[in-house]
mmCIF file of C-alpha atoms and ligand atoms in Angstrom:
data_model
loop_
_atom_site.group_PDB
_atom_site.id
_atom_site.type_symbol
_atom_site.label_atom_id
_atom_site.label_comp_id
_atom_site.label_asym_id
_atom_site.label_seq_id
_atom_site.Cartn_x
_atom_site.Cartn_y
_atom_site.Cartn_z
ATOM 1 C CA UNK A 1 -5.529 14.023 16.056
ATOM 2 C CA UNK A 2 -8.542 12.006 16.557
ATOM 3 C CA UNK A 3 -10.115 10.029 19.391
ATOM 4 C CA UNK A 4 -11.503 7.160 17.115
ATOM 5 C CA UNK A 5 -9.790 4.421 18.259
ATOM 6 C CA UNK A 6 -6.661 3.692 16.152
ATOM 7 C CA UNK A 7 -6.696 1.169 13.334
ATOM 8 C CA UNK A 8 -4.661 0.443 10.301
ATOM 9 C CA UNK A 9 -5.342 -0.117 6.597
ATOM 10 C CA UNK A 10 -3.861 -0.839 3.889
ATOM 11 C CA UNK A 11 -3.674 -2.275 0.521
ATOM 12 C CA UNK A 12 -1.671 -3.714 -2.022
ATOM 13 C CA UNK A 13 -2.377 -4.156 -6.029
ATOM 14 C CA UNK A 14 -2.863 -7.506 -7.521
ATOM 15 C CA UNK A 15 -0.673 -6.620 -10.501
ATOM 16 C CA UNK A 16 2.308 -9.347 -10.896
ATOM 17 C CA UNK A 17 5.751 -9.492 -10.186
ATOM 18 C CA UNK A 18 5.127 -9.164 -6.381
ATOM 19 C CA UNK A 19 9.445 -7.248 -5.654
ATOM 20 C CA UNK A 20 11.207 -6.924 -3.010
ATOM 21 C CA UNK A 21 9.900 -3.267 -2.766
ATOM 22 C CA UNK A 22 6.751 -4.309 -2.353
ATOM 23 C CA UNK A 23 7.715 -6.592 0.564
ATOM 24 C CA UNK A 24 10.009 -3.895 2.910
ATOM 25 C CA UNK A 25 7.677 -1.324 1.785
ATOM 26 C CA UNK A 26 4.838 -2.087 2.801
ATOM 27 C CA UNK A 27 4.014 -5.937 4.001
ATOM 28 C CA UNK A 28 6.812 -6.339 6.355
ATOM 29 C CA UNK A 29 5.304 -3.521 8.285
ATOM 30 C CA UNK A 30 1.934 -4.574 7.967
ATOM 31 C CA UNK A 31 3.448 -7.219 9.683
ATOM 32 C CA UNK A 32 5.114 -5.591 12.602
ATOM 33 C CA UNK A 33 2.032 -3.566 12.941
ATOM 34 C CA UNK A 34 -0.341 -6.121 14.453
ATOM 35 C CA UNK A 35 1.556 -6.426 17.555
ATOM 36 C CA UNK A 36 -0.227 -2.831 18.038
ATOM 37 C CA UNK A 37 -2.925 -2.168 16.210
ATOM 38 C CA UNK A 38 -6.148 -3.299 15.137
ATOM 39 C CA UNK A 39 -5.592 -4.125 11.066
ATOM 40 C CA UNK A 40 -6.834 -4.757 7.592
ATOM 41 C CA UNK A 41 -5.204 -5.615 4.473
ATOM 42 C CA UNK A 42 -6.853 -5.799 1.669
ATOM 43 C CA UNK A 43 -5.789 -7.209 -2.023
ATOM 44 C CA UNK A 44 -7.182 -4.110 -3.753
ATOM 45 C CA UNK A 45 -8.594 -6.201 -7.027
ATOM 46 C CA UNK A 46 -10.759 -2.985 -8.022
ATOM 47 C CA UNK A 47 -7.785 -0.998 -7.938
ATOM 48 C CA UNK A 48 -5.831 -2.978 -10.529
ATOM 49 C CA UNK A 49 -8.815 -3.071 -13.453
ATOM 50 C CA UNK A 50 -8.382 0.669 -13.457
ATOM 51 C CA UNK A 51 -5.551 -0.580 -16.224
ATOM 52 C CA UNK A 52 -6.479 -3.863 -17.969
ATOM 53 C CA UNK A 53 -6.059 -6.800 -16.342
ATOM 54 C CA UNK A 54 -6.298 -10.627 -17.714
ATOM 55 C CA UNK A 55 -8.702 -12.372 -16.062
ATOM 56 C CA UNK A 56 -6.977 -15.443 -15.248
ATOM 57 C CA UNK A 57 -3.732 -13.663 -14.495
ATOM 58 C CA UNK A 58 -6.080 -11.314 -12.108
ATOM 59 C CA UNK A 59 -7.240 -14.396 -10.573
ATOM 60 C CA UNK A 60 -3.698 -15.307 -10.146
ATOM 61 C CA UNK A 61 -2.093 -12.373 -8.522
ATOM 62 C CA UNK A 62 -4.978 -12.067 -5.986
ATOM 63 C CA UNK A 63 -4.309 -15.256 -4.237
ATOM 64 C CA UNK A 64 -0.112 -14.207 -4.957
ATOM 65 C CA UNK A 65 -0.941 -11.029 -2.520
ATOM 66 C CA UNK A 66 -2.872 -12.867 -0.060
ATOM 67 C CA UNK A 67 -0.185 -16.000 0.286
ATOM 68 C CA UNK A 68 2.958 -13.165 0.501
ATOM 69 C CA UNK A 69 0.696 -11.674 3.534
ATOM 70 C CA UNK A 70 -0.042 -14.546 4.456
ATOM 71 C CA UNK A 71 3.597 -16.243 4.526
ATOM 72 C CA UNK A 72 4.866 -12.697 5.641
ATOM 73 C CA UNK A 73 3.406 -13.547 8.821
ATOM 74 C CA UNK A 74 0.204 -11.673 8.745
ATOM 75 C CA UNK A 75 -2.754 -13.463 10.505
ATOM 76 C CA UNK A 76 -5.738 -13.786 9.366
ATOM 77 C CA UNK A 77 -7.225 -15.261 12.639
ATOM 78 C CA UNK A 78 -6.422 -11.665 14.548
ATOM 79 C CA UNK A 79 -6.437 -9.615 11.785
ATOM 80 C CA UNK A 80 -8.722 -8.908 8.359
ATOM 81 C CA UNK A 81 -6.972 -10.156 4.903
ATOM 82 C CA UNK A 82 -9.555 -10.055 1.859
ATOM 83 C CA UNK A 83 -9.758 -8.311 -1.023
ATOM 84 C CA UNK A 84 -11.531 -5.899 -2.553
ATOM 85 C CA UNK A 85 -14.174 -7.029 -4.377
ATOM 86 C CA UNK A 86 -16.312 -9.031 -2.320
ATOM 87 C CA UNK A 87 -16.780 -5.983 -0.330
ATOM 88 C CA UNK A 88 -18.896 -3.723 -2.271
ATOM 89 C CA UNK A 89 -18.981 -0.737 -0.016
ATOM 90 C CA UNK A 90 -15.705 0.256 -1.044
ATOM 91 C CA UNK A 91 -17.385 1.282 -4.514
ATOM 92 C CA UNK A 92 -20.495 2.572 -3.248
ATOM 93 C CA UNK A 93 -18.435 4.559 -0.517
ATOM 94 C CA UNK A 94 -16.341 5.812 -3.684
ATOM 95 C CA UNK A 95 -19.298 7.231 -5.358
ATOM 96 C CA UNK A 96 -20.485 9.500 -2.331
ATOM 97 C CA UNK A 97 -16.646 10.375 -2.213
ATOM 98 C CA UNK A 98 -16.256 10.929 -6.199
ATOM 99 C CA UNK A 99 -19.125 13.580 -5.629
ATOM 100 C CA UNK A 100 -16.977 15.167 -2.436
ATOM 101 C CA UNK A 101 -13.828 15.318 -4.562
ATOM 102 C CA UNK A 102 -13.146 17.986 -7.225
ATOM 103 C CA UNK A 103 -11.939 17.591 -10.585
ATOM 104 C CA UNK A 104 -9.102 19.639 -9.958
ATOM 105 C CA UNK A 105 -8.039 17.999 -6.870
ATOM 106 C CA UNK A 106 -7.478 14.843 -9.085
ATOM 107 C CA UNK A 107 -5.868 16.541 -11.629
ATOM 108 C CA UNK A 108 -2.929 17.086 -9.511
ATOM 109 C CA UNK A 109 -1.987 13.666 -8.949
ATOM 110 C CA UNK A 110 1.232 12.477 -9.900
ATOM 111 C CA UNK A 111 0.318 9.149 -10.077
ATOM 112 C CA UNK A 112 -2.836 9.599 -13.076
ATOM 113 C CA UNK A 113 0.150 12.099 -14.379
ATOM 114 C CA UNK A 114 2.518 9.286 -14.496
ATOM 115 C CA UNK A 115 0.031 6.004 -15.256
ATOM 116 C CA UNK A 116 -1.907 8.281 -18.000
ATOM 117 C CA UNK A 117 1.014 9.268 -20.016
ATOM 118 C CA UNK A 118 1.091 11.322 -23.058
ATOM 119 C CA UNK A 119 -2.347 10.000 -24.279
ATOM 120 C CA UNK A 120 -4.906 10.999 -21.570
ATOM 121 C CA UNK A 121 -7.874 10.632 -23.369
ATOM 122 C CA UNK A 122 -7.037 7.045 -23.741
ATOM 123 C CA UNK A 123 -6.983 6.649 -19.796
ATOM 124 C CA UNK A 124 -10.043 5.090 -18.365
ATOM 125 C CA UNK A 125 -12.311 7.052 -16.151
ATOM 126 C CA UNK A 126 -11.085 4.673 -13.292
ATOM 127 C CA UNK A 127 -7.487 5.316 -13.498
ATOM 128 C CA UNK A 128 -8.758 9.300 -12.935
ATOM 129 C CA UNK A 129 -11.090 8.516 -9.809
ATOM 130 C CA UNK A 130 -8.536 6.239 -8.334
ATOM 131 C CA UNK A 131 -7.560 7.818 -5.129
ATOM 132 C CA UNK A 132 -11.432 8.506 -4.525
ATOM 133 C CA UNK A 133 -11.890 4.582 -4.402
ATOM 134 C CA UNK A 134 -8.601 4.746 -2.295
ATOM 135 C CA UNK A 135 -10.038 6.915 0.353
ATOM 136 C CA UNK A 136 -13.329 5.081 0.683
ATOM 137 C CA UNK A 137 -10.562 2.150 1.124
ATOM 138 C CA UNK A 138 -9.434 3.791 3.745
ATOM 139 C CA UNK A 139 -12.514 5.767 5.238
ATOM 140 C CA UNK A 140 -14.853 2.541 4.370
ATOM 141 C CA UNK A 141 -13.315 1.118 7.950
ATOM 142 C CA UNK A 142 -12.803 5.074 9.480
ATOM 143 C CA UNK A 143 -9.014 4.090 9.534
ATOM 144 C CA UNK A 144 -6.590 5.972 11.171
ATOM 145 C CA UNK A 145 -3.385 5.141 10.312
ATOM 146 C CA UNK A 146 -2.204 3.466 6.886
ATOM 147 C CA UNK A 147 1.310 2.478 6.323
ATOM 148 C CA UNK A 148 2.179 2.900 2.511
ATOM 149 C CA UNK A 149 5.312 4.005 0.096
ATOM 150 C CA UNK A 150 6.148 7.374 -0.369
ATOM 151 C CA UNK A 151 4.797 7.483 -3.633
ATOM 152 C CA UNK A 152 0.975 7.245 -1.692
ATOM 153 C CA UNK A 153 1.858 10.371 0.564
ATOM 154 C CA UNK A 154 -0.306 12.441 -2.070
ATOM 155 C CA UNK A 155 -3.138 10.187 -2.069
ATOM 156 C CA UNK A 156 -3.262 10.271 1.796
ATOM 157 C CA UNK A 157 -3.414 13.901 1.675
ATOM 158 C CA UNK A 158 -6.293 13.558 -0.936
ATOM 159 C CA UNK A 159 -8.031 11.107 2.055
ATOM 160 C CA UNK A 160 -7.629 13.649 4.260
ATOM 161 C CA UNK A 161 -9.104 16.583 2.079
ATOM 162 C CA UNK A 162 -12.293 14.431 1.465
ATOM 163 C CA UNK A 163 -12.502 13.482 4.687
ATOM 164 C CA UNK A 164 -12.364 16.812 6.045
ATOM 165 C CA UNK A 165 -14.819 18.573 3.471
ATOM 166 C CA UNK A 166 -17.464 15.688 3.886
ATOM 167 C CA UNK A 167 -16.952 16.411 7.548
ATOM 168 C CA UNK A 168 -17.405 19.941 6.389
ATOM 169 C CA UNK A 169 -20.098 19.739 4.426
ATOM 170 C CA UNK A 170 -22.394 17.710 6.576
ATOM 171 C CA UNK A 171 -21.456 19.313 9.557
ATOM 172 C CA UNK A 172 -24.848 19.888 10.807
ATOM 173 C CA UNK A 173 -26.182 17.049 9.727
ATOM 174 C CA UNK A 174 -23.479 14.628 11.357
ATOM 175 C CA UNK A 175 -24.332 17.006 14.800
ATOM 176 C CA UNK A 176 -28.154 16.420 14.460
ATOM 177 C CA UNK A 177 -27.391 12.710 14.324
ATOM 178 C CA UNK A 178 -25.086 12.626 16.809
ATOM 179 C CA UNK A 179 -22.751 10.572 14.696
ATOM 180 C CA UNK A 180 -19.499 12.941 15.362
ATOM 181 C CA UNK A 181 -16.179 12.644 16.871
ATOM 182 C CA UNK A 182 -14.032 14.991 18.325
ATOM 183 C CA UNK A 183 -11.241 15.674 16.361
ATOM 184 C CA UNK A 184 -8.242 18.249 15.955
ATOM 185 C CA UNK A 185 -8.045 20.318 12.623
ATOM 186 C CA UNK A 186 -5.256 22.647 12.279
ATOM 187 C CA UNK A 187 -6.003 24.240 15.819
ATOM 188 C CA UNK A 188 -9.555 23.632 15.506
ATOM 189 C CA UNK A 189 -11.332 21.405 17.984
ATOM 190 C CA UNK A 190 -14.704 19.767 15.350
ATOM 191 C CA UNK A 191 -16.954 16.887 15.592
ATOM 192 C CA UNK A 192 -16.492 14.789 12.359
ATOM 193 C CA UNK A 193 -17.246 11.207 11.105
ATOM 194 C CA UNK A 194 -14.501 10.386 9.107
ATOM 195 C CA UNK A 195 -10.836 10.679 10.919
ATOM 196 C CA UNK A 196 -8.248 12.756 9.330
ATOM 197 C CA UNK A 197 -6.118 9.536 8.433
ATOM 198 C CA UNK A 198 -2.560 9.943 9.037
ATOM 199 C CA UNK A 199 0.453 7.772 6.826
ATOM 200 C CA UNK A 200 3.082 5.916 8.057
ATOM 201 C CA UNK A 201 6.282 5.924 6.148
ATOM 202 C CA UNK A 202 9.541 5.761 6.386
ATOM 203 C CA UNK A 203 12.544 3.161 6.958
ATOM 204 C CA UNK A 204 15.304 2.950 5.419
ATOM 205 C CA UNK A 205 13.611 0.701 2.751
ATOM 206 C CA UNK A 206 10.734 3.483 2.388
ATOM 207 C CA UNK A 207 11.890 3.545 -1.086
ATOM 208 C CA UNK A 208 12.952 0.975 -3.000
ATOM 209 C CA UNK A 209 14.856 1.360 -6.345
ATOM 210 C CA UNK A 210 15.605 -0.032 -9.465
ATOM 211 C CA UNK A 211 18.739 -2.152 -9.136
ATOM 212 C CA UNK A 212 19.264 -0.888 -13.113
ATOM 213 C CA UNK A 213 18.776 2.927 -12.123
ATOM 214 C CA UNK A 214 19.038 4.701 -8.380
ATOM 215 C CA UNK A 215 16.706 7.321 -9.341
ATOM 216 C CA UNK A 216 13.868 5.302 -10.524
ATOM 217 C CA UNK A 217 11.187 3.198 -8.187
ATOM 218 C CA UNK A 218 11.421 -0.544 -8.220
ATOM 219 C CA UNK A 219 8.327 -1.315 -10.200
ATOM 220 C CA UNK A 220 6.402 -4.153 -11.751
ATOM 221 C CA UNK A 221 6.312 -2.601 -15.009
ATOM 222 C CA UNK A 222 9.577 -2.060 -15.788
ATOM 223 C CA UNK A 223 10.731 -4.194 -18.677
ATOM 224 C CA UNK A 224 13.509 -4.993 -17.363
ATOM 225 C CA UNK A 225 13.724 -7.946 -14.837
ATOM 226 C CA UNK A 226 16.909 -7.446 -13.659
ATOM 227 C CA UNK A 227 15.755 -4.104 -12.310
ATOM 228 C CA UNK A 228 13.649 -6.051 -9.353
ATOM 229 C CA UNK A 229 14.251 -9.084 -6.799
ATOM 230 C CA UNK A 230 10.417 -10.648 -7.242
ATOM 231 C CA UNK A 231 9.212 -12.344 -4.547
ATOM 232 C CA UNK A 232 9.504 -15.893 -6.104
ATOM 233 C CA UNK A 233 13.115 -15.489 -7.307
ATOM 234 C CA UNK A 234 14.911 -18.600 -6.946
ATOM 235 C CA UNK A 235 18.714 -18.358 -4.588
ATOM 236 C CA UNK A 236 20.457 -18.088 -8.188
ATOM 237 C CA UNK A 237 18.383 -15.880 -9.776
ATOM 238 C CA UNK A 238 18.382 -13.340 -6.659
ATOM 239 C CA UNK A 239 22.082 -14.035 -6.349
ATOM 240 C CA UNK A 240 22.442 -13.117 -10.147
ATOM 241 C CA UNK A 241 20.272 -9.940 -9.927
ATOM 242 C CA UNK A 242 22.250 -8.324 -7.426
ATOM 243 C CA UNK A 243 25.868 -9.214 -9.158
ATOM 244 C CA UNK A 244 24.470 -7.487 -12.258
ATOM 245 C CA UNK A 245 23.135 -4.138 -9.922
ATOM 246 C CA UNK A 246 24.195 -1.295 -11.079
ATOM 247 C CA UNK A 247 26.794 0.215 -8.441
ATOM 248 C CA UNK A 248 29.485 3.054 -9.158
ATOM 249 C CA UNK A 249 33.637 2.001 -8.936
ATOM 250 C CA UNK A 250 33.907 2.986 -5.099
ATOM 251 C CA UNK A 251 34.152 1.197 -2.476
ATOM 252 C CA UNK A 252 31.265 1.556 0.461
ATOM 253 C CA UNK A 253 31.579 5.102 2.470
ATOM 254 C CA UNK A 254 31.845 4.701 6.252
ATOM 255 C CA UNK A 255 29.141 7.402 7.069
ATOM 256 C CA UNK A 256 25.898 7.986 5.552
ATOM 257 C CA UNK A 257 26.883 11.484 3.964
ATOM 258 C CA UNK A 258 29.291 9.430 1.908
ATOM 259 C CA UNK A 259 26.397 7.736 0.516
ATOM 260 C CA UNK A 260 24.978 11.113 -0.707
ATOM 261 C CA UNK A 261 24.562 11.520 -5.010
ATOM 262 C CA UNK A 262 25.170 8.099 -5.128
ATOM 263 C CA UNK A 263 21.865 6.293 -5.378
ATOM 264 C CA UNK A 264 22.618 3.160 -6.427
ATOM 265 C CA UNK A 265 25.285 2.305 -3.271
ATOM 266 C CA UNK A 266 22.428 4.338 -0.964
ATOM 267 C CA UNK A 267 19.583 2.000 -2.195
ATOM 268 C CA UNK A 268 21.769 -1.437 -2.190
ATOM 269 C CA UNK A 269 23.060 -0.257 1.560
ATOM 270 C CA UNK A 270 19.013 0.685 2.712
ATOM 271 C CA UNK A 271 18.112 -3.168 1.174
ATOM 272 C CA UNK A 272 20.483 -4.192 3.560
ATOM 273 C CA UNK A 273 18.708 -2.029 6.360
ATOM 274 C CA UNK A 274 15.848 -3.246 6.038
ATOM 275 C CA UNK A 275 16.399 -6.897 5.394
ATOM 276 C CA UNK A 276 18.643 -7.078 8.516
ATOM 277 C CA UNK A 277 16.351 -4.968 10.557
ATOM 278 C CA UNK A 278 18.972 -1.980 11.152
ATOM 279 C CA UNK A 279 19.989 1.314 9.731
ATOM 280 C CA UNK A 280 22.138 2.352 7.291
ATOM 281 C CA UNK A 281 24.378 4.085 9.593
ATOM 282 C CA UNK A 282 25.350 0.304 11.329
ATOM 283 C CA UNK A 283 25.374 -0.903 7.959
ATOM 284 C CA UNK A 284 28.292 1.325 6.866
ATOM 285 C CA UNK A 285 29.870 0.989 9.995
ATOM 286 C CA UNK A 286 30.166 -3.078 9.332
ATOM 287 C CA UNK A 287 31.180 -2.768 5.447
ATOM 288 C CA UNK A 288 32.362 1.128 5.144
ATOM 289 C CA UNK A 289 35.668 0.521 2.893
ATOM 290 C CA UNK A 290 34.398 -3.136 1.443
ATOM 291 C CA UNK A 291 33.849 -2.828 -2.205
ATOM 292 C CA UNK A 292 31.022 -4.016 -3.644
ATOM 293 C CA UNK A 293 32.411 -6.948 -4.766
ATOM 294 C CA UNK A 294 32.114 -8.253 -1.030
ATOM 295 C CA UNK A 295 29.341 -6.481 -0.027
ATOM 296 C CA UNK A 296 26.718 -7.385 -3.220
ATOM 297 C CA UNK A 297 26.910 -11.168 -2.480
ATOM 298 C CA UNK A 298 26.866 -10.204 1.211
ATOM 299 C CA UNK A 299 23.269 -8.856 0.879
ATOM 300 C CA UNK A 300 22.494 -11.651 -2.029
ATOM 301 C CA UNK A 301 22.805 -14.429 1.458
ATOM 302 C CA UNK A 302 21.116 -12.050 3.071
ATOM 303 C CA UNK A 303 18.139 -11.778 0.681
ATOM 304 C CA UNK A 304 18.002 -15.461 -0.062
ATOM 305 C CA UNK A 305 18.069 -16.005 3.821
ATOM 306 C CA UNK A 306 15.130 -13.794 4.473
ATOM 307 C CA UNK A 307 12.935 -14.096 1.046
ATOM 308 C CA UNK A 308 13.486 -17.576 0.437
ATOM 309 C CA UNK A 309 11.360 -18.864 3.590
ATOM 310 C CA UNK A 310 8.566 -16.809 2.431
ATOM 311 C CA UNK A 311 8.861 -17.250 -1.244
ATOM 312 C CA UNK A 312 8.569 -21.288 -0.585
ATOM 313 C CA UNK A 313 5.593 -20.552 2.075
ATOM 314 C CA UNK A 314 3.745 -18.111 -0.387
ATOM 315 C CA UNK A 315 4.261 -21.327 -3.552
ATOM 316 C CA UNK A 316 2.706 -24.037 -1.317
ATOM 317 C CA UNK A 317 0.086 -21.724 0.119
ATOM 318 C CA UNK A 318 -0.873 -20.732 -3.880
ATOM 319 C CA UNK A 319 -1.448 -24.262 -4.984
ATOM 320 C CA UNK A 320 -4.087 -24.497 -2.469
ATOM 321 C CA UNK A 321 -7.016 -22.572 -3.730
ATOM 322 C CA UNK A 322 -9.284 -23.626 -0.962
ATOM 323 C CA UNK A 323 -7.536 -22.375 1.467
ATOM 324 C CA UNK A 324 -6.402 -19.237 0.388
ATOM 325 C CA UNK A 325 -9.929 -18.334 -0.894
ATOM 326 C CA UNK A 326 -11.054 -19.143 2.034
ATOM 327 C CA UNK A 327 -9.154 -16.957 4.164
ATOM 328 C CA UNK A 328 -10.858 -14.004 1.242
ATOM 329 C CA UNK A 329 -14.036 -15.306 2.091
ATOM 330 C CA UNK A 330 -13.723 -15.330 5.814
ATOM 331 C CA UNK A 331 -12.159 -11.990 6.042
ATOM 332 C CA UNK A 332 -14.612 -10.256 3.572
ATOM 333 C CA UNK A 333 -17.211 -11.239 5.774
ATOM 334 C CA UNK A 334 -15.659 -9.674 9.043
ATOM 335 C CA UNK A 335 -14.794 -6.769 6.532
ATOM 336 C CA UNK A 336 -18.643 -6.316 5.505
ATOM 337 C CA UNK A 337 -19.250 -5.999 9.391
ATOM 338 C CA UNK A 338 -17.537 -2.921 10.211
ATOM 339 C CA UNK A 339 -18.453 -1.816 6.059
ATOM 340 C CA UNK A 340 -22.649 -2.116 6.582
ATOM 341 C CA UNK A 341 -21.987 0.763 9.027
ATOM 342 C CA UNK A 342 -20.363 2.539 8.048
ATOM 343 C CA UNK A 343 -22.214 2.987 4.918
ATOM 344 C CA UNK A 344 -25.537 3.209 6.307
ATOM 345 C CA UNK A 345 -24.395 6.191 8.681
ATOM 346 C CA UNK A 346 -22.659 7.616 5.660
ATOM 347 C CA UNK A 347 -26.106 7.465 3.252
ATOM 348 C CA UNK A 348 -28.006 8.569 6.589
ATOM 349 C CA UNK A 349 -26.008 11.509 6.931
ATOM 350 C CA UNK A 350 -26.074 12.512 3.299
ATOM 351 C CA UNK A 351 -30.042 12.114 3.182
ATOM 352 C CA UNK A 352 -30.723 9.310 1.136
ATOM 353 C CA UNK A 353 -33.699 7.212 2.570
ATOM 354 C CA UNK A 354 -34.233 3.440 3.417
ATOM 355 C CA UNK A 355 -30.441 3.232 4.830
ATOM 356 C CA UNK A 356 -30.938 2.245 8.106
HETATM 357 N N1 LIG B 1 -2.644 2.897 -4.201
HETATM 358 C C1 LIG B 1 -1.960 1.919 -3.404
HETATM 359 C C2 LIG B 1 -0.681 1.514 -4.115
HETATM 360 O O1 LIG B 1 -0.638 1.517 -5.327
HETATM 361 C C3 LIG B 1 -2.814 0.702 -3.154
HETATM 362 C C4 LIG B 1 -4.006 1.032 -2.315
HETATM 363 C C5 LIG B 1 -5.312 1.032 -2.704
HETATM 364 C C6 LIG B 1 -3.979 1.406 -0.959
HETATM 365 N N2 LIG B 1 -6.109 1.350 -1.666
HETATM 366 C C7 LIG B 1 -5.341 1.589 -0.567
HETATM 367 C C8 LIG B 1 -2.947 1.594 -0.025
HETATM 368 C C9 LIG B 1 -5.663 1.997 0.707
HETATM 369 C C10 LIG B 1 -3.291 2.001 1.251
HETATM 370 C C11 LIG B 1 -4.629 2.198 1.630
HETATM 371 O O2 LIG B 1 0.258 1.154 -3.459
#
């Protein structure tokens, strides 16, 4: 609980292979979201060097994220959409944060765990500090709310742990300049500059999964492509995808509980959630009994129906370089705004001099 006034961010990695997860994950509700709330989405471009990047295929998949929020139906004219990069208070935010976190704090995260592999010594030093770049993200624009996967939940709690021991640490200091907010910890009433940011997940899409393997995420890494619908998937090729998901020999339960230790039927039936804007429950009750021989071109149309508008809007958008680097530009600046701040409150409060 906080009384800063509610705003969203988020972020998404410009990595390739833009999927389907990526879109009812996250963007669709970044979407929905600025009918409420003040929001900004950012390409996170600093995020995605932590593992090397080509440049030119970086350059690529920067202005890919920014035409699928873009064609999603974000808007740039009410909202912030830039990346990254050309806002360097992220980084320097990250620094004052990297010296808040602890070692062992980042040790525990799954994600290093899982990105690091076997070999961590061969990991770079970003890859390790990661979620301390993604809570000055986050804390760069005192966010309140960020809408992310479930795989992020741990990395919000790490934003919330920094924010609470900077709060912590500098609690006199943040009192003497008058810079606090009131704010509910555990039962605690403090005064404290950065909010205690709170996630929002769920749907039935809040985890998307291989269409090769139920029990593994939808990723852009895995080799195979027939594991993911991406973004710019031609009718056929979506419509080939799904035929070739792998399903078990039932037919389609007419409850949810019949969906239970069967992953693959419980993650094609949530696609269908989410693309038609239901549950799973209604789902079931319209095709509970059908096998999936009618219902995996069923939610083929259904993909091609509502990908294929955005897929052809997110192509014409990326042969325009002007434009879309434009919108970058435009928002960066707006993003710097609210960033200067932030930053010079955040170096007056630590006691550096010169900051404001
Ligand atoms: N780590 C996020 C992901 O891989 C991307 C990200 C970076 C992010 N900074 C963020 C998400 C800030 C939400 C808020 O999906």
């Amino acid at each position: 609980m906080t009384t800063i006034p509610e705003r969203v961010f988020s972020g998404v990695q410009p990595t390739g292979n833009l999927h389907l997860g990526n879109y009812l994950g996250a963007i669709k509700k970044f979407v929905a979201l600025q009918e409420s709330h003040d929001c900004i989405y950012c390409v996170v471009d600093l995020h995605a060097i932590t593992v090397w990047q080509d440049p030119a295929e970086l350059q690529q998949n920067i202005r890919e994220v920014t035409a699928a929020f873009i064609a999603s139906g974000i808007d740039p004219t009410k909202h912030i959409v830039f990346n990254q990069s050309q806002v360097s208070e992220h980084a320097e935010l990250a620094w004052v944060f990297n010296c808040v976190a602890r070692m062992g704090w980042l040790s525990r995260m799954t994600q290093f765990k899982e990105k690091a592999g076997k070999d961590r010594e061969k990991a770079s030093v970003g890859l390790f500090s990661y979620p301390t770049l993604m809570a000055s993200d986050i804390l760069t624009y005192r966010a309140t709310h960020v809408p992310v996967g479930e795989d992020q939940k741990q990395h919000l709690e790490l934003t919330r742990d920094i924010a609470q021991k900077f709060n912590n640490d500098y609690s006199d200091r943040i009192a003497q300049l008058d810079l606090g907010v009131p704010m509910q910890v555990g039962d605690e009433h403090v005064n404290g500059y950065f909010p205690l940011t709170e996630p929002i997940i769920g749907g039935p899409a809040a985890r998307v999964m291989s269409l090769r393997d139920g029990t593994k995420k939808m990723s852009k890494s895995d080799p195979s492509d027939l594991s993911r619908i991406v973004m710019t998937d031609d009718a056929d090729t979506i419509a080939k995808k799904f035929k070739k998901a792998k399903t078990d020999p039932d037919a389609l339960p007419s409850e949810i509980e019949g969906l239970k230790d069967r992953p693959e039927a419980d993650n094609l039936v949530g696609l269908y959630a989410a693309l038609s804007d239901t549950d799973k429950a209604s789902v079931l009750g319209e095709f509970g009994g059908a096998q999936f021989g009618t219902f995996k071109p069923a939610l083929a149309d259904l993909a091609v129906d509502r990908i294929g508008p955005i897929a052809n809007e997110m192509r014409r958008l990326m042969d325009d370089h002007t434009h879309i680097d434009a919108i970058l530009a435009d928002g960066s600046e707006q993003a710097r705004a609210i960033a200067r701040k932030t930053l010079a409150d955040t170096k007056e409060i630590v006691g550096f001099i010169g900051a404001r």
